Every structure is written in C-alpha cells, then in structure tokens.
mmCIF file of C-alpha atoms and ligand atoms in Angstrom:
data_model
loop_
_atom_site.group_PDB
_atom_site.id
_atom_site.type_symbol
_atom_site.label_atom_id
_atom_site.label_comp_id
_atom_site.label_asym_id
_atom_site.label_seq_id
_atom_site.Cartn_x
_atom_site.Cartn_y
_atom_site.Cartn_z
ATOM 1 C CA MET A 1 11.777 14.069 -22.016
ATOM 2 C CA LEU A 2 11.244 11.029 -19.769
ATOM 3 C CA PHE A 3 10.721 7.726 -21.595
ATOM 4 C CA LYS A 4 7.132 6.646 -20.871
ATOM 5 C CA ILE A 5 5.857 3.076 -20.802
ATOM 6 C CA ALA A 6 2.530 1.294 -20.452
ATOM 7 C CA VAL A 7 2.693 -2.071 -18.679
ATOM 8 C CA LEU A 8 0.091 -4.728 -19.533
ATOM 9 C CA ALA A 9 -0.509 -7.535 -17.041
ATOM 10 C CA SER A 10 -2.848 -10.470 -16.452
ATOM 11 C CA GLY A 11 -1.679 -11.857 -13.128
ATOM 12 C CA GLY A 12 0.255 -11.207 -9.935
ATOM 13 C CA GLY A 13 2.384 -8.502 -11.538
ATOM 14 C CA THR A 14 5.794 -9.562 -10.213
ATOM 15 C CA ASN A 15 7.302 -8.469 -13.550
ATOM 16 C CA LEU A 16 5.538 -5.104 -13.160
ATOM 17 C CA GLN A 17 6.973 -4.929 -9.635
ATOM 18 C CA SER A 18 10.500 -5.550 -10.953
ATOM 19 C CA ILE A 19 10.051 -2.518 -13.248
ATOM 20 C CA ILE A 20 8.658 -0.405 -10.384
ATOM 21 C CA ASP A 21 11.579 -1.440 -8.128
ATOM 22 C CA SER A 22 14.171 -0.713 -10.860
ATOM 23 C CA ILE A 23 12.735 2.809 -11.325
ATOM 24 C CA ASP A 24 12.672 3.374 -7.550
ATOM 25 C CA ASN A 25 16.325 2.259 -7.123
ATOM 26 C CA GLY A 26 17.394 4.473 -10.034
ATOM 27 C CA SER A 27 18.596 1.698 -12.337
ATOM 28 C CA LEU A 28 15.765 2.266 -14.840
ATOM 29 C CA ASN A 29 15.124 5.778 -16.146
ATOM 30 C CA CYS A 30 11.524 5.780 -17.337
ATOM 31 C CA LYS A 31 7.990 6.511 -16.133
ATOM 32 C CA ILE A 32 5.163 3.967 -15.930
ATOM 33 C CA GLU A 33 2.426 6.116 -17.440
ATOM 34 C CA MET A 34 -0.258 3.462 -16.983
ATOM 35 C CA VAL A 35 -0.927 -0.168 -16.140
ATOM 36 C CA ILE A 36 -3.560 -2.035 -18.165
ATOM 37 C CA GLY A 37 -4.954 -5.219 -16.622
ATOM 38 C CA SER A 38 -6.725 -7.870 -18.663
ATOM 39 C CA LYS A 39 -9.249 -8.567 -15.926
ATOM 40 C CA GLU A 40 -10.552 -7.418 -12.528
ATOM 41 C CA GLY A 41 -8.938 -8.431 -9.280
ATOM 42 C CA ILE A 42 -5.396 -9.200 -10.486
ATOM 43 C CA TYR A 43 -2.749 -8.183 -7.973
ATOM 44 C CA ALA A 44 -0.841 -6.263 -10.677
ATOM 45 C CA LEU A 45 -3.593 -3.608 -10.418
ATOM 46 C CA GLU A 46 -3.066 -3.440 -6.653
ATOM 47 C CA ARG A 47 0.671 -2.920 -7.190
ATOM 48 C CA ALA A 48 -0.149 -0.001 -9.523
ATOM 49 C CA LYS A 49 -2.618 1.500 -7.024
ATOM 50 C CA ILE A 50 -0.045 1.352 -4.214
ATOM 51 C CA LYS A 51 2.322 3.423 -6.407
ATOM 52 C CA GLY A 52 -0.407 5.827 -7.581
ATOM 53 C CA ILE A 53 -0.016 4.628 -11.187
ATOM 54 C CA LYS A 54 -3.097 5.144 -13.394
ATOM 55 C CA SER A 55 -4.636 1.772 -14.247
ATOM 56 C CA TYR A 56 -7.331 0.461 -16.554
ATOM 57 C CA ILE A 57 -9.072 -2.881 -17.008
ATOM 58 C CA ILE A 58 -9.498 -3.855 -20.642
ATOM 59 C CA SER A 59 -11.052 -7.309 -20.635
ATOM 60 C CA LYS A 60 -11.816 -9.549 -23.614
ATOM 61 C CA GLU A 61 -15.194 -10.220 -21.992
ATOM 62 C CA LYS A 62 -16.118 -6.532 -22.300
ATOM 63 C CA TYR A 63 -14.207 -5.511 -25.464
ATOM 64 C CA GLY A 64 -13.993 -8.791 -27.426
ATOM 65 C CA ASN A 65 -12.221 -8.229 -30.740
ATOM 66 C CA LYS A 66 -11.979 -4.497 -29.928
ATOM 67 C CA THR A 67 -9.536 -5.188 -27.072
ATOM 68 C CA SER A 68 -6.417 -4.192 -29.043
ATOM 69 C CA ASP A 69 -8.188 -1.110 -30.471
ATOM 70 C CA LYS A 70 -9.098 -0.001 -26.951
ATOM 71 C CA ILE A 71 -5.503 -0.452 -25.784
ATOM 72 C CA LEU A 72 -4.356 1.644 -28.777
ATOM 73 C CA GLU A 73 -6.872 4.362 -27.818
ATOM 74 C CA LEU A 74 -5.401 4.505 -24.293
ATOM 75 C CA THR A 75 -1.714 4.378 -25.317
ATOM 76 C CA LYS A 76 -1.466 6.232 -28.686
ATOM 77 C CA GLY A 77 0.565 9.395 -28.259
ATOM 78 C CA LYS A 78 0.859 8.737 -24.505
ATOM 79 C CA VAL A 79 3.719 6.192 -24.243
ATOM 80 C CA ASP A 80 6.965 5.347 -26.057
ATOM 81 C CA LEU A 81 6.839 1.600 -25.323
ATOM 82 C CA ILE A 82 4.264 -1.026 -24.366
ATOM 83 C CA VAL A 83 5.588 -3.747 -22.033
ATOM 84 C CA LEU A 84 3.717 -7.063 -21.789
ATOM 85 C CA ALA A 85 4.544 -8.304 -18.290
ATOM 86 C CA GLY A 86 2.744 -11.572 -17.703
ATOM 87 C CA TYR A 87 0.028 -10.507 -20.184
ATOM 88 C CA LEU A 88 -1.916 -13.397 -21.668
ATOM 89 C CA SER A 89 -3.959 -11.977 -24.557
ATOM 90 C CA ILE A 90 -2.694 -11.808 -28.149
ATOM 91 C CA LEU A 91 -2.512 -8.263 -29.539
ATOM 92 C CA GLU A 92 -3.587 -7.578 -33.123
ATOM 93 C CA GLY A 93 -4.624 -5.017 -35.729
ATOM 94 C CA ASN A 94 -3.707 -1.323 -35.760
ATOM 95 C CA LEU A 95 -2.094 -1.516 -32.307
ATOM 96 C CA LEU A 96 0.696 -3.687 -33.774
ATOM 97 C CA LYS A 97 1.083 -1.317 -36.738
ATOM 98 C CA GLU A 98 1.129 1.938 -34.730
ATOM 99 C CA PHE A 99 3.471 0.446 -32.105
ATOM 100 C CA LYS A 100 5.648 -1.596 -34.516
ATOM 101 C CA ASP A 101 8.894 -2.510 -32.715
ATOM 102 C CA LYS A 102 7.585 -0.635 -29.666
ATOM 103 C CA ILE A 103 5.950 -3.557 -27.856
ATOM 104 C CA ILE A 104 8.067 -6.015 -25.871
ATOM 105 C CA ASN A 105 7.121 -9.229 -24.068
ATOM 106 C CA ILE A 106 8.684 -11.477 -21.457
ATOM 107 C CA HIS A 107 8.302 -15.199 -22.094
ATOM 108 C CA PRO A 108 9.355 -17.780 -19.472
ATOM 109 C CA SER A 109 11.435 -20.039 -21.773
ATOM 110 C CA LEU A 110 14.352 -19.798 -24.205
ATOM 111 C CA ILE A 111 12.532 -18.873 -27.444
ATOM 112 C CA PRO A 112 12.283 -20.564 -29.999
ATOM 113 C CA SER A 113 11.805 -23.506 -27.600
ATOM 114 C CA PHE A 114 8.579 -24.054 -25.687
ATOM 115 C CA CYS A 115 6.736 -21.016 -27.008
ATOM 116 C CA GLY A 116 3.812 -20.116 -29.257
ATOM 117 C CA ASP A 117 0.168 -21.129 -28.977
ATOM 118 C CA GLY A 118 -0.731 -22.761 -25.707
ATOM 119 C CA PHE A 119 2.693 -22.195 -24.104
ATOM 120 C CA TYR A 120 2.058 -19.855 -21.174
ATOM 121 C CA GLY A 121 2.455 -19.928 -17.390
ATOM 122 C CA GLU A 122 3.167 -23.311 -15.845
ATOM 123 C CA LYS A 123 2.443 -25.173 -19.099
ATOM 124 C CA VAL A 124 5.765 -23.830 -20.373
ATOM 125 C CA HIS A 125 7.719 -25.275 -17.449
ATOM 126 C CA GLN A 126 5.855 -28.604 -17.510
ATOM 127 C CA ALA A 127 6.771 -28.974 -21.198
ATOM 128 C CA VAL A 128 10.444 -28.243 -20.404
ATOM 129 C CA ILE A 129 10.437 -30.946 -17.703
ATOM 130 C CA ASP A 130 8.482 -33.456 -19.819
ATOM 131 C CA TYR A 131 11.017 -33.025 -22.634
ATOM 132 C CA GLY A 132 13.935 -33.507 -20.262
ATOM 133 C CA ALA A 133 15.608 -30.197 -21.149
ATOM 134 C CA LYS A 134 18.615 -29.500 -18.878
ATOM 135 C CA VAL A 135 18.580 -25.703 -19.295
ATOM 136 C CA SER A 136 15.679 -23.260 -19.470
ATOM 137 C CA GLY A 137 15.332 -19.537 -18.913
ATOM 138 C CA ALA A 138 13.457 -16.435 -20.049
ATOM 139 C CA THR A 139 13.340 -14.289 -23.162
ATOM 140 C CA VAL A 140 12.500 -10.625 -23.772
ATOM 141 C CA HIS A 141 11.473 -10.105 -27.388
ATOM 142 C CA PHE A 142 9.665 -7.663 -29.673
ATOM 143 C CA VAL A 143 6.010 -8.481 -30.243
ATOM 144 C CA ASN A 144 4.620 -9.034 -33.723
ATOM 145 C CA GLU A 145 1.430 -10.656 -35.009
ATOM 146 C CA GLU A 146 2.575 -14.192 -34.160
ATOM 147 C CA ALA A 147 2.728 -15.383 -30.541
ATOM 148 C CA ASP A 148 6.261 -15.223 -29.060
ATOM 149 C CA ALA A 149 7.883 -14.839 -32.488
ATOM 150 C CA GLY A 150 9.359 -11.305 -32.718
ATOM 151 C CA PRO A 151 13.104 -10.515 -32.687
ATOM 152 C CA ILE A 152 14.861 -11.511 -29.453
ATOM 153 C CA ILE A 153 16.224 -8.682 -27.290
ATOM 154 C CA MET A 154 17.648 -10.492 -24.245
ATOM 155 C CA GLN A 155 17.779 -13.993 -22.733
ATOM 156 C CA ASP A 156 19.203 -15.597 -19.624
ATOM 157 C CA THR A 157 19.311 -19.211 -18.475
ATOM 158 C CA VAL A 158 18.634 -21.397 -15.466
ATOM 159 C CA LYS A 159 19.627 -25.032 -14.862
ATOM 160 C CA VAL A 160 16.772 -27.543 -14.792
ATOM 161 C CA MET A 161 17.352 -29.713 -11.674
ATOM 162 C CA ASP A 162 16.549 -33.456 -11.743
ATOM 163 C CA ASP A 163 14.016 -33.010 -8.922
ATOM 164 C CA ASP A 164 12.345 -29.913 -10.417
ATOM 165 C CA ASP A 165 8.623 -29.803 -10.977
ATOM 166 C CA ALA A 166 6.788 -27.072 -12.909
ATOM 167 C CA LYS A 167 6.411 -24.949 -9.755
ATOM 168 C CA THR A 168 10.056 -25.059 -8.673
ATOM 169 C CA LEU A 169 11.263 -24.376 -12.208
ATOM 170 C CA ALA A 170 8.739 -21.538 -12.649
ATOM 171 C CA LYS A 171 10.050 -19.888 -9.478
ATOM 172 C CA ARG A 172 13.672 -20.068 -10.666
ATOM 173 C CA VAL A 173 12.775 -18.736 -14.139
ATOM 174 C CA LEU A 174 10.704 -15.916 -12.625
ATOM 175 C CA GLU A 175 13.849 -14.622 -10.896
ATOM 176 C CA VAL A 176 15.547 -14.414 -14.304
ATOM 177 C CA GLU A 177 12.501 -12.628 -15.735
ATOM 178 C CA HIS A 178 12.809 -10.008 -13.028
ATOM 179 C CA THR A 179 16.409 -9.294 -13.987
ATOM 180 C CA ILE A 180 16.193 -9.254 -17.802
ATOM 181 C CA LEU A 181 12.893 -7.381 -18.301
ATOM 182 C CA PRO A 182 14.038 -4.100 -16.681
HETATM 183 C C1 GRF B 1 5.419 -15.147 -15.550
HETATM 184 O O1 GRF B 1 5.962 -16.456 -15.624
HETATM 185 C C2 GRF B 1 5.410 -14.536 -16.921
HETATM 186 O O2 GRF B 1 6.506 -14.926 -17.735
HETATM 187 C C3 GRF B 1 4.166 -15.132 -17.474
HETATM 188 O O3 GRF B 1 3.248 -14.886 -16.422
HETATM 189 C C4 GRF B 1 3.923 -15.231 -15.206
HETATM 190 C C5 GRF B 1 3.517 -14.338 -14.089
HETATM 191 O O4 GRF B 1 4.001 -13.045 -14.321
HETATM 192 N N1 GRF B 1 3.822 -14.603 -18.738
HETATM 193 P P1 GRF B 1 3.690 -11.841 -13.270
HETATM 194 O O5 GRF B 1 4.069 -12.344 -11.898
HETATM 195 O O6 GRF B 1 2.203 -11.548 -13.354
HETATM 196 O O7 GRF B 1 4.535 -10.706 -13.731
#
C-alpha cells in the first residue's frame, strides 16, 4: 500500500516541489494525495495543478476557527502523513489529536533557536543576522499544539556569511530545506 501524504502550503511551494521532484526521481516512495493551500493564488497550487494533484483552498478568512476541522475532514482516512511545507497557520483541535505524530513541519532555523510565535519567513533569517549567529539551518520536526515545538526529526546547517542579509541567508537555508524535508 503506497504511503499517502497531504502537503499544506502558504507560498511559492518550493518545498512541495522538492517532494514532487523526489517522487519523480524515485528517491521518495509515496503519493501526494492532495495539496491544501491556505489562500488563493499561491504558486504551490499551480505546482499541484501542473502535476494533476488534487488541491483545495482552506483559508482562515472563509473557515476561521474551523480551519483545522476542515483540514481534518479532507485528510481523515485519506492520508498517512500531513506535511506542512511553508504553511503559515497554526493547526489545533481534533486534527492534532487524530494525526498525533503524523504531522511534520519544516522550519527555516535550527530549533530551538529563532522559532515560535512570530518567527516565520524572512523574520527568522533577520533575527539570526541581528543576533550575529555564525551558523543557521533548517529543522524538520513533528507538529504539536505549540508552534515549532514538537520532537526534532532532522536538521542540517549552513554558515552565516559576514555579508549575508535576510534574503541571501534565506536562499541558502531554502536549499537545505529542500534536501532534509524529502
Ligand atoms: C520557506 O522558508 C519555509 O521554511 C517557510 O516558508 C518559506 C517558503 O517555503 N515556512 P515554500 O517555498 O513555499 O515551500
């Protein structure tokens, strides 16, 4: 029975693409059953469409505090794992119970540094640079009710260069994300 995953995204979907590419080159043996976007018009949904992967848009605007329940409705009994790939909403309620230890997330820093509330996207990398950290990286971890706090699965590092800004560091960390998430 093929291992089935749902991928949740909020942005360009380069982490989704790294999963698609790993399946296509045979290094990842699973099926992307569905992609769930957190809003219209994100390129992650285009990447799904190109590959003929079923996709849904579950936005906080439309579903409010029912967002996690709606995601559970779509995924319950359909997938073995939920993968948050650049997904920016916090999941809660029964979804976390029914998929305990079956939701993973990629965070663009070395947890427990530079993570938790307010640390997402470029803010993470700006904080790394402002602090003067010499090493950063990315973390894949299990998701629980706190942001970026579940057990760590895999990490890898990048050097922070003296002339880095948030954009150049983000680009280097994104390459690590694309290798450790698959
Ligand atoms: C990545 O830095 C990811 O870690 C963060 O969102 C950024 C964009 O991810 N959560 P993607 O290109 O949409 O996969």
